[in-house]
mmCIF file of C-alpha atoms in Angstrom:
data_model
loop_
_atom_site.group_PDB
_atom_site.id
_atom_site.type_symbol
_atom_site.label_atom_id
_atom_site.label_comp_id
_atom_site.label_asym_id
_atom_site.label_seq_id
_atom_site.Cartn_x
_atom_site.Cartn_y
_atom_site.Cartn_z
ATOM 1 C CA UNK U 1 63.568 -115.724 -64.785
ATOM 2 C CA UNK U 2 64.469 -112.338 -66.341
ATOM 3 C CA UNK U 3 61.874 -109.586 -65.934
ATOM 4 C CA UNK U 4 60.630 -107.976 -69.159
ATOM 5 C CA UNK U 5 61.685 -104.345 -69.465
ATOM 6 C CA UNK U 6 58.625 -102.470 -70.698
ATOM 7 C CA UNK U 7 59.096 -98.942 -71.989
ATOM 8 C CA UNK U 8 55.358 -98.322 -71.928
ATOM 9 C CA UNK U 9 52.374 -100.132 -70.436
ATOM 10 C CA UNK U 10 48.654 -99.497 -70.816
ATOM 11 C CA UNK U 11 46.421 -101.488 -68.460
ATOM 12 C CA UNK U 12 42.669 -101.469 -69.130
ATOM 13 C CA UNK U 13 42.789 -97.872 -70.374
ATOM 14 C CA UNK U 14 39.357 -96.403 -71.081
ATOM 15 C CA UNK U 15 38.338 -93.032 -72.510
ATOM 16 C CA UNK U 16 34.813 -91.627 -72.483
ATOM 17 C CA UNK U 17 33.550 -88.341 -73.835
ATOM 18 C CA UNK U 18 30.239 -87.947 -72.025
ATOM 19 C CA UNK U 19 28.224 -91.077 -72.782
ATOM 20 C CA UNK U 20 30.414 -91.993 -75.755
ATOM 21 C CA UNK U 21 32.936 -94.776 -75.141
ATOM 22 C CA UNK U 22 35.885 -93.967 -77.426
ATOM 23 C CA UNK U 23 38.621 -96.292 -76.126
ATOM 24 C CA UNK U 24 37.432 -99.565 -74.621
ATOM 25 C CA UNK U 25 39.809 -101.084 -72.115
ATOM 26 C CA UNK U 26 43.131 -101.185 -73.994
ATOM 27 C CA UNK U 27 45.859 -103.475 -72.651
ATOM 28 C CA UNK U 28 49.232 -103.029 -74.331
ATOM 29 C CA UNK U 29 52.841 -103.576 -73.261
ATOM 30 C CA UNK U 30 55.557 -101.994 -75.422
ATOM 31 C CA UNK U 31 59.081 -103.305 -74.934
ATOM 32 C CA UNK U 32 61.840 -100.787 -74.244
ATOM 33 C CA UNK U 33 63.226 -99.634 -77.582
ATOM 34 C CA UNK U 34 60.352 -101.122 -79.595
ATOM 35 C CA UNK U 35 58.660 -99.326 -82.517
ATOM 36 C CA UNK U 36 54.900 -99.888 -82.239
ATOM 37 C CA UNK U 37 52.383 -98.507 -84.731
ATOM 38 C CA UNK U 38 48.716 -97.873 -83.892
ATOM 39 C CA UNK U 39 46.690 -98.157 -87.074
ATOM 40 C CA UNK U 40 43.018 -98.014 -87.945
ATOM 41 C CA UNK U 41 40.377 -96.020 -89.759
ATOM 42 C CA UNK U 42 39.433 -92.479 -88.730
ATOM 43 C CA UNK U 43 37.568 -92.482 -85.413
ATOM 44 C CA UNK U 44 38.991 -95.806 -84.193
ATOM 45 C CA UNK U 45 40.593 -94.215 -81.093
ATOM 46 C CA UNK U 46 44.276 -94.334 -82.086
ATOM 47 C CA UNK U 47 45.007 -90.599 -81.729
ATOM 48 C CA UNK U 48 42.994 -90.432 -78.506
ATOM 49 C CA UNK U 49 45.105 -93.290 -77.129
ATOM 50 C CA UNK U 50 48.299 -91.466 -78.105
ATOM 51 C CA UNK U 51 47.081 -88.265 -76.467
ATOM 52 C CA UNK U 52 46.329 -90.150 -73.249
ATOM 53 C CA UNK U 53 49.889 -91.538 -73.265
ATOM 54 C CA UNK U 54 51.150 -87.980 -73.731
ATOM 55 C CA UNK U 55 48.927 -86.600 -70.958
ATOM 56 C CA UNK U 56 47.005 -84.356 -73.348
ATOM 57 C CA UNK U 57 43.773 -86.262 -72.630
ATOM 58 C CA UNK U 58 42.685 -87.482 -69.209
ATOM 59 C CA UNK U 59 42.238 -91.215 -68.728
ATOM 60 C CA UNK U 60 38.680 -92.144 -67.737
ATOM 61 C CA UNK U 61 39.979 -95.304 -66.060
ATOM 62 C CA UNK U 62 42.988 -97.598 -66.233
ATOM 63 C CA UNK U 63 46.722 -97.143 -65.760
ATOM 64 C CA UNK U 64 49.613 -95.862 -67.909
ATOM 65 C CA UNK U 65 53.232 -96.592 -66.977
ATOM 66 C CA UNK U 66 56.403 -95.305 -68.631
ATOM 67 C CA UNK U 67 59.612 -97.146 -67.710
ATOM 68 C CA UNK U 68 57.690 -98.778 -64.873
ATOM 69 C CA UNK U 69 56.531 -95.464 -63.384
ATOM 70 C CA UNK U 70 52.810 -94.740 -63.031
ATOM 71 C CA UNK U 71 52.157 -91.555 -65.037
ATOM 72 C CA UNK U 72 48.385 -91.912 -65.370
ATOM 73 C CA UNK U 73 47.713 -88.559 -63.736
ATOM 74 C CA UNK U 74 51.087 -86.895 -64.319
ATOM 75 C CA UNK U 75 51.365 -83.676 -66.314
ATOM 76 C CA UNK U 76 52.783 -83.993 -69.864
ATOM 77 C CA UNK U 77 56.067 -82.373 -68.802
ATOM 78 C CA UNK U 78 56.462 -84.956 -66.033
ATOM 79 C CA UNK U 79 56.247 -87.991 -68.336
ATOM 80 C CA UNK U 80 59.606 -87.760 -70.118
ATOM 81 C CA UNK U 81 57.999 -88.034 -73.550
ATOM 82 C CA UNK U 82 58.400 -86.069 -76.773
ATOM 83 C CA UNK U 83 55.655 -85.779 -79.369
ATOM 84 C CA UNK U 84 55.749 -85.013 -83.092
ATOM 85 C CA UNK U 85 52.446 -83.862 -84.576
ATOM 86 C CA UNK U 86 50.943 -83.872 -88.060
ATOM 87 C CA UNK U 87 51.335 -80.086 -88.020
ATOM 88 C CA UNK U 88 54.968 -78.990 -87.757
ATOM 89 C CA UNK U 89 54.007 -76.243 -85.242
ATOM 90 C CA UNK U 90 57.267 -74.346 -85.659
ATOM 91 C CA UNK U 91 57.685 -70.775 -84.408
ATOM 92 C CA UNK U 92 57.992 -68.679 -87.605
ATOM 93 C CA UNK U 93 60.092 -65.926 -85.995
ATOM 94 C CA UNK U 94 62.707 -68.376 -84.672
ATOM 95 C CA UNK U 95 65.567 -70.038 -86.510
ATOM 96 C CA UNK U 96 65.739 -73.823 -86.837
ATOM 97 C CA UNK U 97 68.243 -73.976 -83.973
ATOM 98 C CA UNK U 98 66.018 -71.793 -81.782
ATOM 99 C CA UNK U 99 62.949 -73.916 -82.545
ATOM 100 C CA UNK U 100 64.846 -77.081 -81.649
ATOM 101 C CA UNK U 101 66.249 -75.675 -78.410
ATOM 102 C CA UNK U 102 63.216 -73.742 -77.153
ATOM 103 C CA UNK U 103 61.956 -76.386 -74.687
ATOM 104 C CA UNK U 104 65.480 -76.831 -73.292
ATOM 105 C CA UNK U 105 65.779 -73.073 -72.786
ATOM 106 C CA UNK U 106 62.556 -73.054 -70.779
ATOM 107 C CA UNK U 107 63.965 -75.671 -68.401
ATOM 108 C CA UNK U 108 67.181 -73.630 -67.883
ATOM 109 C CA UNK U 109 69.372 -76.262 -69.518
ATOM 110 C CA UNK U 110 72.993 -74.986 -69.678
ATOM 111 C CA UNK U 111 73.921 -73.373 -72.996
ATOM 112 C CA UNK U 112 76.735 -75.824 -73.691
ATOM 113 C CA UNK U 113 74.366 -78.765 -73.223
ATOM 114 C CA UNK U 114 71.773 -77.151 -75.491
ATOM 115 C CA UNK U 115 74.371 -76.642 -78.223
ATOM 116 C CA UNK U 116 75.541 -80.243 -77.904
ATOM 117 C CA UNK U 117 72.029 -81.699 -78.171
ATOM 118 C CA UNK U 118 71.010 -79.459 -81.076
ATOM 119 C CA UNK U 119 74.230 -80.240 -82.917
ATOM 120 C CA UNK U 120 73.859 -83.992 -82.371
ATOM 121 C CA UNK U 121 70.212 -83.988 -83.525
ATOM 122 C CA UNK U 122 71.031 -81.852 -86.564
ATOM 123 C CA UNK U 123 73.764 -84.297 -87.617
ATOM 124 C CA UNK U 124 71.449 -87.295 -87.199
ATOM 125 C CA UNK U 125 68.741 -85.616 -89.280
ATOM 126 C CA UNK U 126 71.044 -84.056 -91.877
ATOM 127 C CA UNK U 127 69.867 -80.496 -91.217
ATOM 128 C CA UNK U 128 73.109 -78.869 -90.031
ATOM 129 C CA UNK U 129 73.131 -76.391 -92.972
ATOM 130 C CA UNK U 130 69.615 -75.240 -92.011
ATOM 131 C CA UNK U 131 70.205 -74.260 -88.379
ATOM 132 C CA UNK U 132 70.244 -70.490 -89.022
ATOM 133 C CA UNK U 133 67.301 -70.486 -91.421
ATOM 134 C CA UNK U 134 63.683 -69.767 -90.520
ATOM 135 C CA UNK U 135 60.750 -72.140 -91.199
ATOM 136 C CA UNK U 136 59.304 -70.119 -94.097
ATOM 137 C CA UNK U 137 62.406 -70.895 -96.178
ATOM 138 C CA UNK U 138 62.150 -74.667 -95.614
ATOM 139 C CA UNK U 139 60.372 -77.361 -97.593
ATOM 140 C CA UNK U 140 57.727 -79.570 -95.974
ATOM 141 C CA UNK U 141 60.188 -82.406 -95.491
ATOM 142 C CA UNK U 142 62.763 -80.079 -93.923
ATOM 143 C CA UNK U 143 60.157 -78.667 -91.539
ATOM 144 C CA UNK U 144 59.203 -82.161 -90.450
ATOM 145 C CA UNK U 145 62.869 -82.954 -89.785
ATOM 146 C CA UNK U 146 63.077 -79.845 -87.603
ATOM 147 C CA UNK U 147 59.963 -80.965 -85.701
ATOM 148 C CA UNK U 148 61.602 -84.357 -85.143
ATOM 149 C CA UNK U 149 64.822 -82.630 -84.088
ATOM 150 C CA UNK U 150 62.894 -80.630 -81.505
ATOM 151 C CA UNK U 151 61.691 -83.941 -80.056
ATOM 152 C CA UNK U 152 65.119 -85.621 -80.205
ATOM 153 C CA UNK U 153 66.951 -82.882 -78.250
ATOM 154 C CA UNK U 154 64.732 -83.562 -75.242
ATOM 155 C CA UNK U 155 66.229 -87.087 -75.024
ATOM 156 C CA UNK U 156 62.917 -88.580 -73.840
ATOM 157 C CA UNK U 157 62.105 -92.124 -72.720
ATOM 158 C CA UNK U 158 59.289 -92.394 -75.280
ATOM 159 C CA UNK U 159 58.748 -90.817 -78.703
ATOM 160 C CA UNK U 160 55.136 -90.268 -79.803
ATOM 161 C CA UNK U 161 54.295 -89.592 -83.473
ATOM 162 C CA UNK U 162 50.787 -88.518 -84.540
ATOM 163 C CA UNK U 163 50.514 -89.009 -88.336
ATOM 164 C CA UNK U 164 53.710 -86.985 -88.951
ATOM 165 C CA UNK U 165 53.944 -87.709 -92.694
ATOM 166 C CA UNK U 166 50.371 -87.083 -93.792
ATOM 167 C CA UNK U 167 51.090 -83.534 -95.045
ATOM 168 C CA UNK U 168 53.889 -84.684 -97.365
ATOM 169 C CA UNK U 169 53.628 -85.770 -100.991
ATOM 170 C CA UNK U 170 53.889 -89.470 -101.862
ATOM 171 C CA UNK U 171 57.568 -89.424 -102.882
ATOM 172 C CA UNK U 172 58.638 -87.498 -99.790
ATOM 173 C CA UNK U 173 56.543 -89.757 -97.534
ATOM 174 C CA UNK U 174 58.414 -92.774 -98.889
ATOM 175 C CA UNK U 175 61.749 -91.051 -98.284
ATOM 176 C CA UNK U 176 60.784 -89.992 -94.758
ATOM 177 C CA UNK U 177 59.652 -93.536 -93.908
ATOM 178 C CA UNK U 178 63.176 -94.738 -94.613
ATOM 179 C CA UNK U 179 64.658 -91.890 -92.578
ATOM 180 C CA UNK U 180 62.353 -92.619 -89.639
ATOM 181 C CA UNK U 181 63.376 -96.285 -89.672
ATOM 182 C CA UNK U 182 67.059 -95.326 -89.701
ATOM 183 C CA UNK U 183 66.483 -92.743 -86.963
ATOM 184 C CA UNK U 184 64.859 -95.337 -84.709
ATOM 185 C CA UNK U 185 67.712 -97.750 -85.336
ATOM 186 C CA UNK U 186 70.230 -95.069 -84.301
ATOM 187 C CA UNK U 187 68.389 -93.861 -81.198
ATOM 188 C CA UNK U 188 66.836 -97.150 -80.030
ATOM 189 C CA UNK U 189 64.054 -95.330 -78.165
ATOM 190 C CA UNK U 190 60.587 -96.677 -77.346
ATOM 191 C CA UNK U 191 58.321 -95.287 -80.066
ATOM 192 C CA UNK U 192 54.555 -95.203 -80.545
ATOM 193 C CA UNK U 193 53.459 -94.050 -83.988
ATOM 194 C CA UNK U 194 49.878 -93.357 -85.083
ATOM 195 C CA UNK U 195 48.791 -93.572 -88.717
ATOM 196 C CA UNK U 196 45.850 -94.517 -90.911
ATOM 197 C CA UNK U 197 48.313 -95.500 -93.658
ATOM 198 C CA UNK U 198 48.902 -99.247 -93.576
ATOM 199 C CA UNK U 199 52.019 -98.943 -95.757
ATOM 200 C CA UNK U 200 53.614 -96.823 -93.021
ATOM 201 C CA UNK U 201 52.494 -99.383 -90.463
ATOM 202 C CA UNK U 202 53.831 -102.375 -92.386
ATOM 203 C CA UNK U 203 57.203 -100.803 -93.229
ATOM 204 C CA UNK U 204 58.024 -99.095 -89.915
ATOM 205 C CA UNK U 205 56.627 -101.277 -87.144
ATOM 206 C CA UNK U 206 58.230 -103.934 -85.006
ATOM 207 C CA UNK U 207 54.624 -104.658 -84.023
ATOM 208 C CA UNK U 208 51.319 -103.296 -85.296
ATOM 209 C CA UNK U 209 48.281 -102.612 -83.108
ATOM 210 C CA UNK U 210 45.086 -102.650 -85.192
ATOM 211 C CA UNK U 211 42.179 -100.745 -83.665
ATOM 212 C CA UNK U 212 38.505 -100.637 -84.544
ATOM 213 C CA UNK U 213 35.992 -98.547 -82.589
ATOM 214 C CA UNK U 214 38.293 -98.297 -79.597
ATOM 215 C CA UNK U 215 39.007 -102.021 -79.370
ATOM 216 C CA UNK U 216 42.290 -103.763 -80.209
ATOM 217 C CA UNK U 217 41.587 -106.310 -82.948
ATOM 218 C CA UNK U 218 45.101 -107.758 -83.212
ATOM 219 C CA UNK U 219 48.666 -107.076 -82.096
ATOM 220 C CA UNK U 220 51.509 -108.654 -84.040
ATOM 221 C CA UNK U 221 54.446 -108.248 -86.367
ATOM 222 C CA UNK U 222 53.677 -107.035 -89.897
ATOM 223 C CA UNK U 223 54.121 -110.638 -91.076
ATOM 224 C CA UNK U 224 51.677 -111.923 -88.434
ATOM 225 C CA UNK U 225 48.860 -109.514 -89.197
ATOM 226 C CA UNK U 226 49.224 -110.004 -92.963
ATOM 227 C CA UNK U 227 49.586 -113.789 -93.012
ATOM 228 C CA UNK U 228 47.503 -114.683 -89.968
ATOM 229 C CA UNK U 229 44.691 -112.134 -89.564
ATOM 230 C CA UNK U 230 42.676 -113.054 -86.496
ATOM 231 C CA UNK U 231 39.340 -111.864 -87.845
ATOM 232 C CA UNK U 232 37.544 -110.476 -90.877
ATOM 233 C CA UNK U 233 38.198 -106.860 -89.907
ATOM 234 C CA UNK U 234 41.974 -107.325 -89.816
ATOM 235 C CA UNK U 235 41.892 -109.380 -93.021
ATOM 236 C CA UNK U 236 40.042 -106.636 -94.865
ATOM 237 C CA UNK U 237 42.053 -103.767 -93.392
ATOM 238 C CA UNK U 238 45.623 -105.007 -93.808
ATOM 239 C CA UNK U 239 46.933 -105.496 -97.335
ATOM 240 C CA UNK U 240 46.955 -103.351 -100.457
ATOM 241 C CA UNK U 241 44.868 -103.943 -102.484
ATOM 242 C CA UNK U 242 42.496 -105.266 -99.830
ATOM 243 C CA UNK U 243 41.633 -108.917 -99.439
ATOM 244 C CA UNK U 244 38.766 -110.282 -101.562
ATOM 245 C CA UNK U 245 35.993 -111.480 -99.239
ATOM 246 C CA UNK U 246 33.302 -113.927 -100.387
ATOM 247 C CA UNK U 247 30.188 -115.173 -98.661
ATOM 248 C CA UNK U 248 30.389 -118.965 -98.816
ATOM 249 C CA UNK U 249 29.022 -122.266 -97.525
ATOM 250 C CA UNK U 250 30.973 -125.399 -96.728
ATOM 251 C CA UNK U 251 30.133 -128.321 -98.991
ATOM 252 C CA UNK U 252 31.034 -130.916 -96.339
ATOM 253 C CA UNK U 253 33.688 -132.505 -98.548
ATOM 254 C CA UNK U 254 36.634 -130.196 -97.871
ATOM 255 C CA UNK U 255 35.462 -127.405 -100.136
ATOM 256 C CA UNK U 256 33.384 -124.256 -100.137
ATOM 257 C CA UNK U 257 30.833 -122.800 -102.528
ATOM 258 C CA UNK U 258 31.429 -119.092 -103.070
ATOM 259 C CA UNK U 259 29.019 -116.326 -104.007
ATOM 260 C CA UNK U 260 25.738 -118.247 -104.299
ATOM 261 C CA UNK U 261 27.446 -121.333 -105.773
ATOM 262 C CA UNK U 262 29.211 -119.403 -108.546
ATOM 263 C CA UNK U 263 32.619 -120.881 -107.627
ATOM 264 C CA UNK U 264 33.745 -124.001 -105.753
ATOM 265 C CA UNK U 265 37.199 -124.010 -104.151
ATOM 266 C CA UNK U 266 39.117 -126.390 -101.898
ATOM 267 C CA UNK U 267 39.531 -125.275 -98.287
ATOM 268 C CA UNK U 268 43.072 -125.010 -96.881
ATOM 269 C CA UNK U 269 44.404 -128.079 -95.081
ATOM 270 C CA UNK U 270 43.209 -128.438 -91.496
ATOM 271 C CA UNK U 271 39.916 -126.547 -91.873
ATOM 272 C CA UNK U 272 36.902 -128.763 -91.390
ATOM 273 C CA UNK U 273 33.370 -127.442 -91.615
ATOM 274 C CA UNK U 274 30.039 -129.287 -91.748
ATOM 275 C CA UNK U 275 28.014 -129.035 -94.933
ATOM 276 C CA UNK U 276 26.026 -125.800 -95.044
ATOM 277 C CA UNK U 277 28.197 -123.950 -92.489
ATOM 278 C CA UNK U 278 28.208 -120.237 -93.291
ATOM 279 C CA UNK U 279 31.721 -119.021 -94.024
ATOM 280 C CA UNK U 280 33.536 -115.966 -95.263
ATOM 281 C CA UNK U 281 36.389 -116.887 -97.584
ATOM 282 C CA UNK U 282 39.178 -114.372 -98.060
ATOM 283 C CA UNK U 283 41.630 -114.508 -100.970
ATOM 284 C CA UNK U 284 44.533 -112.094 -101.243
ATOM 285 C CA UNK U 285 44.725 -110.358 -104.662
ATOM 286 C CA UNK U 286 48.329 -111.595 -104.840
ATOM 287 C CA UNK U 287 47.006 -115.156 -104.541
ATOM 288 C CA UNK U 288 45.107 -115.008 -107.828
ATOM 289 C CA UNK U 289 47.252 -115.997 -110.819
ATOM 290 C CA UNK U 290 46.518 -116.003 -114.516
ATOM 291 C CA UNK U 291 45.576 -119.513 -115.553
ATOM 292 C CA UNK U 292 47.170 -121.234 -118.503
ATOM 293 C CA UNK U 293 43.762 -122.346 -119.725
ATOM 294 C CA UNK U 294 40.083 -121.473 -119.630
ATOM 295 C CA UNK U 295 39.637 -123.937 -116.764
ATOM 296 C CA UNK U 296 40.848 -121.588 -114.025
ATOM 297 C CA UNK U 297 38.946 -121.620 -110.745
ATOM 298 C CA UNK U 298 37.704 -118.046 -111.226
ATOM 299 C CA UNK U 299 36.509 -116.327 -114.400
ATOM 300 C CA UNK U 300 36.934 -112.594 -113.814
ATOM 301 C CA UNK U 301 35.054 -110.103 -115.963
ATOM 302 C CA UNK U 302 37.545 -107.195 -115.989
ATOM 303 C CA UNK U 303 36.102 -103.737 -115.336
ATOM 304 C CA UNK U 304 39.276 -101.731 -114.568
ATOM 305 C CA UNK U 305 42.946 -102.316 -115.402
ATOM 306 C CA UNK U 306 45.695 -100.482 -113.478
ATOM 307 C CA UNK U 307 49.128 -100.953 -115.013
ATOM 308 C CA UNK U 308 51.855 -100.251 -112.412
ATOM 309 C CA UNK U 309 54.939 -101.367 -114.316
ATOM 310 C CA UNK U 310 56.040 -104.484 -112.453
ATOM 311 C CA UNK U 311 52.445 -105.540 -111.838
ATOM 312 C CA UNK U 312 48.928 -104.978 -113.089
ATOM 313 C CA UNK U 313 45.880 -104.702 -110.831
ATOM 314 C CA UNK U 314 42.712 -106.148 -112.359
ATOM 315 C CA UNK U 315 39.357 -105.289 -110.805
ATOM 316 C CA UNK U 316 36.118 -106.843 -111.934
ATOM 317 C CA UNK U 317 33.265 -109.124 -110.920
ATOM 318 C CA UNK U 318 32.719 -112.780 -110.223
ATOM 319 C CA UNK U 319 28.977 -113.202 -109.970
ATOM 320 C CA UNK U 320 27.865 -110.384 -107.666
ATOM 321 C CA UNK U 321 31.219 -110.057 -105.889
ATOM 322 C CA UNK U 322 33.827 -107.401 -106.686
ATOM 323 C CA UNK U 323 37.214 -109.099 -107.094
ATOM 324 C CA UNK U 324 40.756 -107.715 -107.405
ATOM 325 C CA UNK U 325 43.771 -109.644 -108.699
ATOM 326 C CA UNK U 326 47.425 -108.593 -108.837
ATOM 327 C CA UNK U 327 49.139 -110.160 -111.855
ATOM 328 C CA UNK U 328 52.422 -109.674 -113.716
ATOM 329 C CA UNK U 329 52.792 -106.254 -115.306
ATOM 330 C CA UNK U 330 53.937 -107.553 -118.661
ATOM 331 C CA UNK U 331 50.450 -108.650 -119.718
ATOM 332 C CA UNK U 332 47.877 -106.344 -121.271
ATOM 333 C CA UNK U 333 44.215 -106.643 -120.394
ATOM 334 C CA UNK U 334 41.274 -104.460 -121.288
ATOM 335 C CA UNK U 335 37.919 -103.657 -119.740
ATOM 336 C CA UNK U 336 35.250 -106.129 -120.762
ATOM 337 C CA UNK U 337 37.727 -108.980 -121.185
ATOM 338 C CA UNK U 338 37.251 -112.196 -119.203
ATOM 339 C CA UNK U 339 40.400 -113.639 -117.622
ATOM 340 C CA UNK U 340 40.720 -117.015 -115.923
ATOM 341 C CA UNK U 341 42.503 -117.161 -112.598
ATOM 342 C CA UNK U 342 43.932 -119.939 -110.445
ATOM 343 C CA UNK U 343 44.029 -119.682 -106.635
ATOM 344 C CA UNK U 344 47.137 -120.153 -104.462
ATOM 345 C CA UNK U 345 45.831 -121.827 -101.302
ATOM 346 C CA UNK U 346 48.459 -120.184 -99.082
ATOM 347 C CA UNK U 347 46.682 -116.875 -99.763
ATOM 348 C CA UNK U 348 43.239 -118.234 -98.793
ATOM 349 C CA UNK U 349 41.761 -117.531 -95.349
ATOM 350 C CA UNK U 350 38.515 -118.968 -94.011
ATOM 351 C CA UNK U 351 36.462 -117.220 -91.349
ATOM 352 C CA UNK U 352 33.463 -118.378 -89.383
ATOM 353 C CA UNK U 353 30.668 -116.118 -90.627
ATOM 354 C CA UNK U 354 29.032 -116.010 -87.183
ATOM 355 C CA UNK U 355 32.083 -115.222 -85.013
ATOM 356 C CA UNK U 356 34.119 -113.549 -87.819
ATOM 357 C CA UNK U 357 37.219 -115.352 -86.479
ATOM 358 C CA UNK U 358 39.890 -117.008 -88.619
ATOM 359 C CA UNK U 359 39.217 -120.757 -88.484
ATOM 360 C CA UNK U 360 42.885 -121.578 -88.987
ATOM 361 C CA UNK U 361 43.816 -119.778 -85.766
ATOM 362 C CA UNK U 362 40.915 -120.955 -83.600
#
């Protein structure tokens, strides 16, 4: 039996600040060369976890291993990691080449080796023409490339990214996401990336780790967490626009009554619930389609229309519930209009209201 080669392992890692429990016993194994994204709302513990991996925060209890070596109490410079922050943190009086090589100079790396590493990183990042310029003459995207280059030249075992794209505009963020994906493919290094942006998580990750209040809610591929959310939190967090969630009760005949009996829908195959069982029914906005008649399962009173070219996002109300639907962009709808929608069952998820767990996965 072949042993799994883990680039990074966290075993029951806990972080407390005084009496406040911030990270609650995280267990995570990252394969060598894997790109893992920690995602969650502000205050969920993702950046604190990253800082513990980096050695910038002490671990209250638990163990951290990098390439099989226990680094729980090692200094940051002993962990063979490189970190890229939200802030570029470049020295303004140094050139790009000097910024990239500064850490190597401190460790007395030979000049020829420094030049080789800086040159290789500059070619990978497409910043060779910038090496003699200073940070004040660079754009935000160029500065972030320099910050990444500074990490690359160290040739670490693990790359750590703490929301590195959050200071960039939307167009540049999209461009840098592509460049980060290509960079990881070229270097093949173990990478842990922290973000609150689920689009970054979905497009960059081999696996996503979803955190809430210091607890891992689910670990899986982007496809897993989108199509098979383990609980209501994951269902509501992953997906843009967010999943529609309805309070419901099983009717005992393979269906559910939504929103105080406003709507009755069929439950997905394999889900059985006794009559009166309290449920939460989730329907992806992409699973609501314009009906060809006025007999659609849902009659949506449109409040807001967002035309995005290839698609239109309709937001309105069904009874007391706010509902969002993503429909084709070639149809015009106006506020105050009622549209009838059919439901695609493959986009329906049913959760036990008491446990909040997905009944299809139980």
